[in-house]
mmCIF file of C-alpha atoms and ligand atoms in Angstrom:
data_model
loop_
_atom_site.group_PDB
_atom_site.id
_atom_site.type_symbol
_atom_site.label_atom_id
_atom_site.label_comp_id
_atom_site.label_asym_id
_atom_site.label_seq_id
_atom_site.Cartn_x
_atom_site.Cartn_y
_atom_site.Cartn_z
ATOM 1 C CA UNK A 89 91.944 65.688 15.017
ATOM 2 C CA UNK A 90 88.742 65.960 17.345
ATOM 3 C CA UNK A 91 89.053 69.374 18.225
ATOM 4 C CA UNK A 92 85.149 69.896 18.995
ATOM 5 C CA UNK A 93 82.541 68.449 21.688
ATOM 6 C CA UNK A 94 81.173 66.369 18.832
ATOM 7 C CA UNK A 95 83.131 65.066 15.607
ATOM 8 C CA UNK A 96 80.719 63.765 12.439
ATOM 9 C CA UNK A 97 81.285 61.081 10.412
ATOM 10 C CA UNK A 98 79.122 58.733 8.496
ATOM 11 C CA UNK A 99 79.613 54.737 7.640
ATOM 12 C CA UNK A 100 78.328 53.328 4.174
ATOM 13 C CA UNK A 101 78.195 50.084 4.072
ATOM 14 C CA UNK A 102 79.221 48.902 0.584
ATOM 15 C CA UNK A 103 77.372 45.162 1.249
ATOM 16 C CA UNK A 104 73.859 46.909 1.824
ATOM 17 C CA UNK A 105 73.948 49.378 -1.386
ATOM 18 C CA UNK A 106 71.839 48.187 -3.659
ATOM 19 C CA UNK A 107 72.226 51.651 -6.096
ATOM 20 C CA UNK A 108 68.883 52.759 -6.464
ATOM 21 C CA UNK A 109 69.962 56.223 -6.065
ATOM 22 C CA UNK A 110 67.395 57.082 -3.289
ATOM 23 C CA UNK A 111 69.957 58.575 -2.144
ATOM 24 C CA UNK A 112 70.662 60.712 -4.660
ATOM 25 C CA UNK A 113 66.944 62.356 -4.909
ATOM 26 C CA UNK A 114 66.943 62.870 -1.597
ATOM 27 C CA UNK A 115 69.921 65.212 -1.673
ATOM 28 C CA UNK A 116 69.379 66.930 -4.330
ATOM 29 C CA UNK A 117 65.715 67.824 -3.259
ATOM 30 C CA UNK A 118 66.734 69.063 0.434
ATOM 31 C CA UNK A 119 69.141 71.246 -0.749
ATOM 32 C CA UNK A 120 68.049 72.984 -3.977
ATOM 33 C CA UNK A 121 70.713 71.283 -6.310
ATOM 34 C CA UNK A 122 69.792 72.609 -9.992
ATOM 35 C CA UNK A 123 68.123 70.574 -12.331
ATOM 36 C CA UNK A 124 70.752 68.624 -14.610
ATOM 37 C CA UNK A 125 69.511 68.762 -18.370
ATOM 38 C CA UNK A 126 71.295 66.242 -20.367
ATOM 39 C CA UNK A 127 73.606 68.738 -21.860
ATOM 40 C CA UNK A 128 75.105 69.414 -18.099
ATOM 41 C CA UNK A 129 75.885 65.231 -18.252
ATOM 42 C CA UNK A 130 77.381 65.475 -21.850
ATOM 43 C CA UNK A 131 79.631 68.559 -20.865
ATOM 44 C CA UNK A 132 80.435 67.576 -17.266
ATOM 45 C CA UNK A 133 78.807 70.307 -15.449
ATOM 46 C CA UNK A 134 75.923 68.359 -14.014
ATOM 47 C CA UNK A 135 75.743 68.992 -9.952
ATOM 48 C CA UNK A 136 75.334 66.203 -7.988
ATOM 49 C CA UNK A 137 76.629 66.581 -4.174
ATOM 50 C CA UNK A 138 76.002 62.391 -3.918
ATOM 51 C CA UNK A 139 76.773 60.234 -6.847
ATOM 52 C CA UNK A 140 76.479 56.585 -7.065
ATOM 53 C CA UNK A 141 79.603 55.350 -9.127
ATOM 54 C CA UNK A 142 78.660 51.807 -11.174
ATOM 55 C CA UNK A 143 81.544 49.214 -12.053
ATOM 56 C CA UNK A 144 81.784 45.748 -12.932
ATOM 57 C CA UNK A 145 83.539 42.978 -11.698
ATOM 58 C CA UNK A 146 84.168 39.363 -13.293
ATOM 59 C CA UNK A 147 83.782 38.253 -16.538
ATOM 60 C CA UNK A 148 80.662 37.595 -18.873
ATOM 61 C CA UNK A 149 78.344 36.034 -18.398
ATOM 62 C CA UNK A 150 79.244 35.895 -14.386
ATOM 63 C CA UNK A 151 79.523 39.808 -14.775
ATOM 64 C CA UNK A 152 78.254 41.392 -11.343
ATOM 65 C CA UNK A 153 77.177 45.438 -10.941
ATOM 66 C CA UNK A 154 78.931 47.054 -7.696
ATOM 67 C CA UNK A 155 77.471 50.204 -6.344
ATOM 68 C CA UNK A 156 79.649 52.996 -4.810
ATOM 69 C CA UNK A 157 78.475 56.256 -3.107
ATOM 70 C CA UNK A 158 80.881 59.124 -3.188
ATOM 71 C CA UNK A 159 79.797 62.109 -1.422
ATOM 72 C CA UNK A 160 82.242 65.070 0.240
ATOM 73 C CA UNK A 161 84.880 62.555 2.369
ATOM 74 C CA UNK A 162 84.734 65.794 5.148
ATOM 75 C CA UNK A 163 88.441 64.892 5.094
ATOM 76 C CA UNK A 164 90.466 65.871 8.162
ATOM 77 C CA UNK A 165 93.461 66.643 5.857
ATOM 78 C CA UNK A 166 91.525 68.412 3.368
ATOM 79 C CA UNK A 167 93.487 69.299 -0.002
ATOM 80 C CA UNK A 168 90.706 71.311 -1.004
ATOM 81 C CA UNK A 169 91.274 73.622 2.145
ATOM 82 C CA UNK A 170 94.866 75.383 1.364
ATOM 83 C CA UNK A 171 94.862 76.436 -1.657
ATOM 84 C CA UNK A 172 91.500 78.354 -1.502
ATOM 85 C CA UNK A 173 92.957 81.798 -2.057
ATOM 86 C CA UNK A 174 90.797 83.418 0.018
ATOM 87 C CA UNK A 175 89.696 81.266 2.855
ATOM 88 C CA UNK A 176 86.258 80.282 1.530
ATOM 89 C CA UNK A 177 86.678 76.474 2.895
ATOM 90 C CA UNK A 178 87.077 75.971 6.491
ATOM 91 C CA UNK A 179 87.175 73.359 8.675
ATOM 92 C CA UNK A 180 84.821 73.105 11.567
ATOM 93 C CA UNK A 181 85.555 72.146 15.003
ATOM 94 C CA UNK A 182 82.595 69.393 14.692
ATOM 95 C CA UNK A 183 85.053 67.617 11.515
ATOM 96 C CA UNK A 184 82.876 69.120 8.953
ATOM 97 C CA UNK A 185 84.563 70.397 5.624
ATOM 98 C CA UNK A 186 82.329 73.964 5.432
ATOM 99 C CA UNK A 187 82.054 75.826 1.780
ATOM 100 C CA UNK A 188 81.359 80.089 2.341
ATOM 101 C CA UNK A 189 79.214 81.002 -0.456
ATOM 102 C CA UNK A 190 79.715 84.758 0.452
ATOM 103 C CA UNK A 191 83.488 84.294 0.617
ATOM 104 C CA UNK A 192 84.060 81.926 -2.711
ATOM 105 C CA UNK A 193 84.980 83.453 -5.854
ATOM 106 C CA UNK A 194 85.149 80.556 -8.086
ATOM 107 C CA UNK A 195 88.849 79.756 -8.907
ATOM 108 C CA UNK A 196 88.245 76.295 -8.918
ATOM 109 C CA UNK A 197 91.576 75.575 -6.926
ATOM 110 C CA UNK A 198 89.816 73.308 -4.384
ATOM 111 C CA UNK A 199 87.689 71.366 -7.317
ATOM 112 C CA UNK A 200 90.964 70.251 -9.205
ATOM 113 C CA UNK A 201 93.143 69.526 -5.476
ATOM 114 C CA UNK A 202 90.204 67.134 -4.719
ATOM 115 C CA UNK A 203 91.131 64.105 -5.561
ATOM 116 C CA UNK A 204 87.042 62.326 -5.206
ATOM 117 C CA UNK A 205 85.848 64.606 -7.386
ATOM 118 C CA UNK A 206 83.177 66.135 -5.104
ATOM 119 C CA UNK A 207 83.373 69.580 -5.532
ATOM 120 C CA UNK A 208 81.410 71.608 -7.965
ATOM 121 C CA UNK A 209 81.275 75.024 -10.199
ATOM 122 C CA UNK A 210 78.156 76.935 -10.823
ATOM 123 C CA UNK A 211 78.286 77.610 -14.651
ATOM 124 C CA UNK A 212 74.824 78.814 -14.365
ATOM 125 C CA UNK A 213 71.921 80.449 -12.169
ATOM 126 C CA UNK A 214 69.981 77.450 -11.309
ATOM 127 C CA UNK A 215 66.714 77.744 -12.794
ATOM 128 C CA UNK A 216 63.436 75.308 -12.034
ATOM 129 C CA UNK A 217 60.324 75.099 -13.694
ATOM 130 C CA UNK A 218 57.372 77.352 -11.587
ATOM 131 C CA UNK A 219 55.420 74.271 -10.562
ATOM 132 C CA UNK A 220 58.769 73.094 -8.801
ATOM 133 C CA UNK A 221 59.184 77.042 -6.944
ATOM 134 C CA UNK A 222 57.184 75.882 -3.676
ATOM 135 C CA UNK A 223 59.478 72.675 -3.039
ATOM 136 C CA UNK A 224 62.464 74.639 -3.060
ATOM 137 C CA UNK A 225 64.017 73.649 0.710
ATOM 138 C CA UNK A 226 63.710 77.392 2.715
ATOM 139 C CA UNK A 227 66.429 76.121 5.066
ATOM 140 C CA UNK A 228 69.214 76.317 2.330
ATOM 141 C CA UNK A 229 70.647 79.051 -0.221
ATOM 142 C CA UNK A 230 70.447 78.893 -3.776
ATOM 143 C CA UNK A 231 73.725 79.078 -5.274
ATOM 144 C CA UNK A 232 74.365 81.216 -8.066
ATOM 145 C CA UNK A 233 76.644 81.168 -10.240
ATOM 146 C CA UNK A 234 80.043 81.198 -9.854
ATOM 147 C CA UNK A 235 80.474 79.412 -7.150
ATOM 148 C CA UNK A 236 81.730 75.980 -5.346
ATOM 149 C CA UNK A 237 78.892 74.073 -3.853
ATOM 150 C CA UNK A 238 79.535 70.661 -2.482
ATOM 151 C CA UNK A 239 77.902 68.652 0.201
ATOM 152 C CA UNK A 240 77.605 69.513 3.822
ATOM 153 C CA UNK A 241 76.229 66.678 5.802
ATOM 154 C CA UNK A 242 72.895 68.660 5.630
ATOM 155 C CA UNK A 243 74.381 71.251 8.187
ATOM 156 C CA UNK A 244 71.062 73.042 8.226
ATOM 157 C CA UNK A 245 70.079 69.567 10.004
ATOM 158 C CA UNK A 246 72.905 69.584 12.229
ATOM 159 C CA UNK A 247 71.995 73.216 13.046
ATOM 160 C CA UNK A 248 68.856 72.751 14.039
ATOM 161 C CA UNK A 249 69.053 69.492 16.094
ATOM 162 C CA UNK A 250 72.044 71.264 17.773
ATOM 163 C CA UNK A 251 70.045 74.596 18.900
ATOM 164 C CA UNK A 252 66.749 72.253 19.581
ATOM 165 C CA UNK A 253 69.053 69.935 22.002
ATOM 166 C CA UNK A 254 70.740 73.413 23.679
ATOM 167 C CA UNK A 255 67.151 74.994 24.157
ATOM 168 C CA UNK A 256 66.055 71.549 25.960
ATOM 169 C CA UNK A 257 69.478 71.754 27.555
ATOM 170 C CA UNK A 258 70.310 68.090 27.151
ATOM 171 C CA UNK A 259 72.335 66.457 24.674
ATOM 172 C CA UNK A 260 71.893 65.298 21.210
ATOM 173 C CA UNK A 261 70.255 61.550 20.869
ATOM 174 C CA UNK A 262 72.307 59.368 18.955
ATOM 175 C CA UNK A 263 70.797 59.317 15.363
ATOM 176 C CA UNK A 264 68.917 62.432 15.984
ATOM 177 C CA UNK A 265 70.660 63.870 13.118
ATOM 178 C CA UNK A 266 69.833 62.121 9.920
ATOM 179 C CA UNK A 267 71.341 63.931 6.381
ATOM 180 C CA UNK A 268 68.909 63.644 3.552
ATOM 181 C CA UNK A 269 70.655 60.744 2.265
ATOM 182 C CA UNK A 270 70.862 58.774 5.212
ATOM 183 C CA UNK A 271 66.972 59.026 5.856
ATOM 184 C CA UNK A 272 66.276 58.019 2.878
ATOM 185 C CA UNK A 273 68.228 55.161 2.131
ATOM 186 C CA UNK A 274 66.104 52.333 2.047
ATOM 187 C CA UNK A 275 68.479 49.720 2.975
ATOM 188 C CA UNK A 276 70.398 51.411 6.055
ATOM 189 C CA UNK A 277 73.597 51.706 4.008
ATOM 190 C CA UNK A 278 74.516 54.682 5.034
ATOM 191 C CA UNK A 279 74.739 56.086 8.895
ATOM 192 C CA UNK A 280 75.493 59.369 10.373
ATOM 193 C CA UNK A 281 76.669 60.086 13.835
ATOM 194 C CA UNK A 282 79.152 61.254 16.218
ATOM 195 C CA UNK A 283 82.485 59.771 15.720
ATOM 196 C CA UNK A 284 83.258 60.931 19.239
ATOM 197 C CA UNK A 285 80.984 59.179 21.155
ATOM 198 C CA UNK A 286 82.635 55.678 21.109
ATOM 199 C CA UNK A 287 79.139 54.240 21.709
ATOM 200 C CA UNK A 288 77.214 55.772 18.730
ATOM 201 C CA UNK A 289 76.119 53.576 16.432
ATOM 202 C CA UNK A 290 78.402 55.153 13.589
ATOM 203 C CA UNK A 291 81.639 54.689 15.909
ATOM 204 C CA UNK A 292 80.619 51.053 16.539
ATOM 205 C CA UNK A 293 80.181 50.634 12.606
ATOM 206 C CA UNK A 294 83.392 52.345 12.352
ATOM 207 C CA UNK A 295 85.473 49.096 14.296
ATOM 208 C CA UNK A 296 84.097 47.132 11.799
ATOM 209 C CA UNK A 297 87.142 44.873 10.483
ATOM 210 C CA UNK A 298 85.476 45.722 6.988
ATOM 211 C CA UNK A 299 86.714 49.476 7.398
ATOM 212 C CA UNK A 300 88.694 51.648 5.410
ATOM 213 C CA UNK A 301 88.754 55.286 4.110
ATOM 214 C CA UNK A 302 88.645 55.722 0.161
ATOM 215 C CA UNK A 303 91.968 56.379 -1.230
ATOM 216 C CA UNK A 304 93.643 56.875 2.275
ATOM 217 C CA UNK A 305 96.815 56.135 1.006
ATOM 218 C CA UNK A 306 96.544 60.231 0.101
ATOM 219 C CA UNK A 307 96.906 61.108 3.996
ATOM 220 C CA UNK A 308 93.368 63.135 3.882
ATOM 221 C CA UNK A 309 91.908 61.206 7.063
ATOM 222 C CA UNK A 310 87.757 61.468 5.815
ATOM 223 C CA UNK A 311 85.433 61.407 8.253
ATOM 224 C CA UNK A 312 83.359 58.991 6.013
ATOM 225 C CA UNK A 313 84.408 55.573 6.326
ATOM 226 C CA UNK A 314 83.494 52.600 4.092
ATOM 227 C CA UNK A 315 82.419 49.155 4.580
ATOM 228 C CA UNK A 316 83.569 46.288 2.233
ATOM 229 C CA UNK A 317 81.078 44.255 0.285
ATOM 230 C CA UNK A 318 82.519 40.573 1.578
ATOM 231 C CA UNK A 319 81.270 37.739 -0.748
ATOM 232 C CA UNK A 320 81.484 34.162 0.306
ATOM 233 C CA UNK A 321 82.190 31.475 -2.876
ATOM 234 C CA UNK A 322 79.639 29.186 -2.124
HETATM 235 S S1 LIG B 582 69.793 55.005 -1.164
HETATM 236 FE FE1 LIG B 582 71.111 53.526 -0.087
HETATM 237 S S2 LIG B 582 70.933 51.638 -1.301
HETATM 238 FE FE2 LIG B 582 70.153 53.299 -2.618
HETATM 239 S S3 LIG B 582 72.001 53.979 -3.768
HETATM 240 FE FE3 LIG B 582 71.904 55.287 -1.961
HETATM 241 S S4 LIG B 582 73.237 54.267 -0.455
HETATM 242 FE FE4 LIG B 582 72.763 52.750 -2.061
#
């Protein structure tokens, strides 16, 4: 489905991840994600809208760690969208996957039909500590709590590069639009773009033979696509 004039997407490319969780800061930072005590990780209600998921593969001592970033999937078939009882999840004509604060009232349907586990409830006001008031990102809401929160490819980005680009009257630059994550990752793992434009970088990334969706066999069509790790047996 690529209803609008643009459609994003982003490629991570499982052979460049290194999991240093750059990544990870850098989201939470540009959009005021609460601070996760250790009680949050021991009860499962720690908010992280990117999480870098660790396994292991082989046997010891040839045991090797494999890094995996799973952020919102901005899936085209969305479980997450129809059961929302009252229309707080939408899906944009640009492909994005778009949470209303205003409209959610925390029934949690869309956290337990998501099957990566991306979706999160506010079981507290966020609270940070008053040297940490000033770094607080102006461009983004606090959620409070009660609510679904979730990633959104940084839409405040988006936003802005979107009315900078119609005020110029020209059109967006490929890679002009860089979510937190993506501008920080160190090792150019992961890369947003327009899915639409058949010559954006991302779309080129996206005919790699090393593509596939996670879990696709579930129908949901993301709009983040994955890159294998290949290793060649020497
Ligand atoms: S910043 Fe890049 S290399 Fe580091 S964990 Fe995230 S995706 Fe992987």
């Amino acid at each position: 489905m690529m209803a609008g004039q643009h459609h994003w997407g982003m490629v991570i490319d499982l052979d460049r991840c290194t999991g240093c969780e750059a990544c990870v800061v850098a989201c939470w930072a540009e959009n005021n994600i609460r601070l996760n005590p250790d009680s949050a990780f021991h009860t499962r209600r720690a908010i992280l809208w990117i999480r870098i998921e660790r396994y292991w593969e082989g046997e010891y001592p040839n045991l090797k760690a494999r890094f995996f970033p799973v952020l919102c999937q901005h899936c085209n078939n969305a479980p997450c969208e129809p059961v929302c009882p009252v229309f707080a999840i939408h899906h944009s004509s640009e492909g994005l996957n778009v949470q209303i604060y205003n409209r959610c009232v925390g029934t949690r349907y869309c956290a337990n039909n998501c099957p990566y586990h991306i979706r999160f409830f506010n079981w507290w006001n966020p609270e940070w500590p008053e040297s940490m008031t000033n770094q607080l990102n102006p461009d983004v809401i606090v959620r409070t709590r009660g609510l679904i929160e979730k990633c959104t490819f940084c839409i405040q980005r988006i936003n802005s590069v979107e009315r900078q680009a119609r005020f110029e009257k020209r059109d967006i630059r490929d890679g002009e639009i860089q979510p937190a994550c993506a501008q920080t990752c160190p090792t150019d793992a992961l890369v947003f773009g327009d899915l639409n434009d058949p010559n954006s970088r991302v779309s080129r990334l996206a005919a790699d033979p090393r593509h596939y969706r996670f879990m696709e066999e579930l129908g949901t069509d993301p709009n983040v696509i994955y890159l294998k790790r290949v290793e060649l047996n020497a």
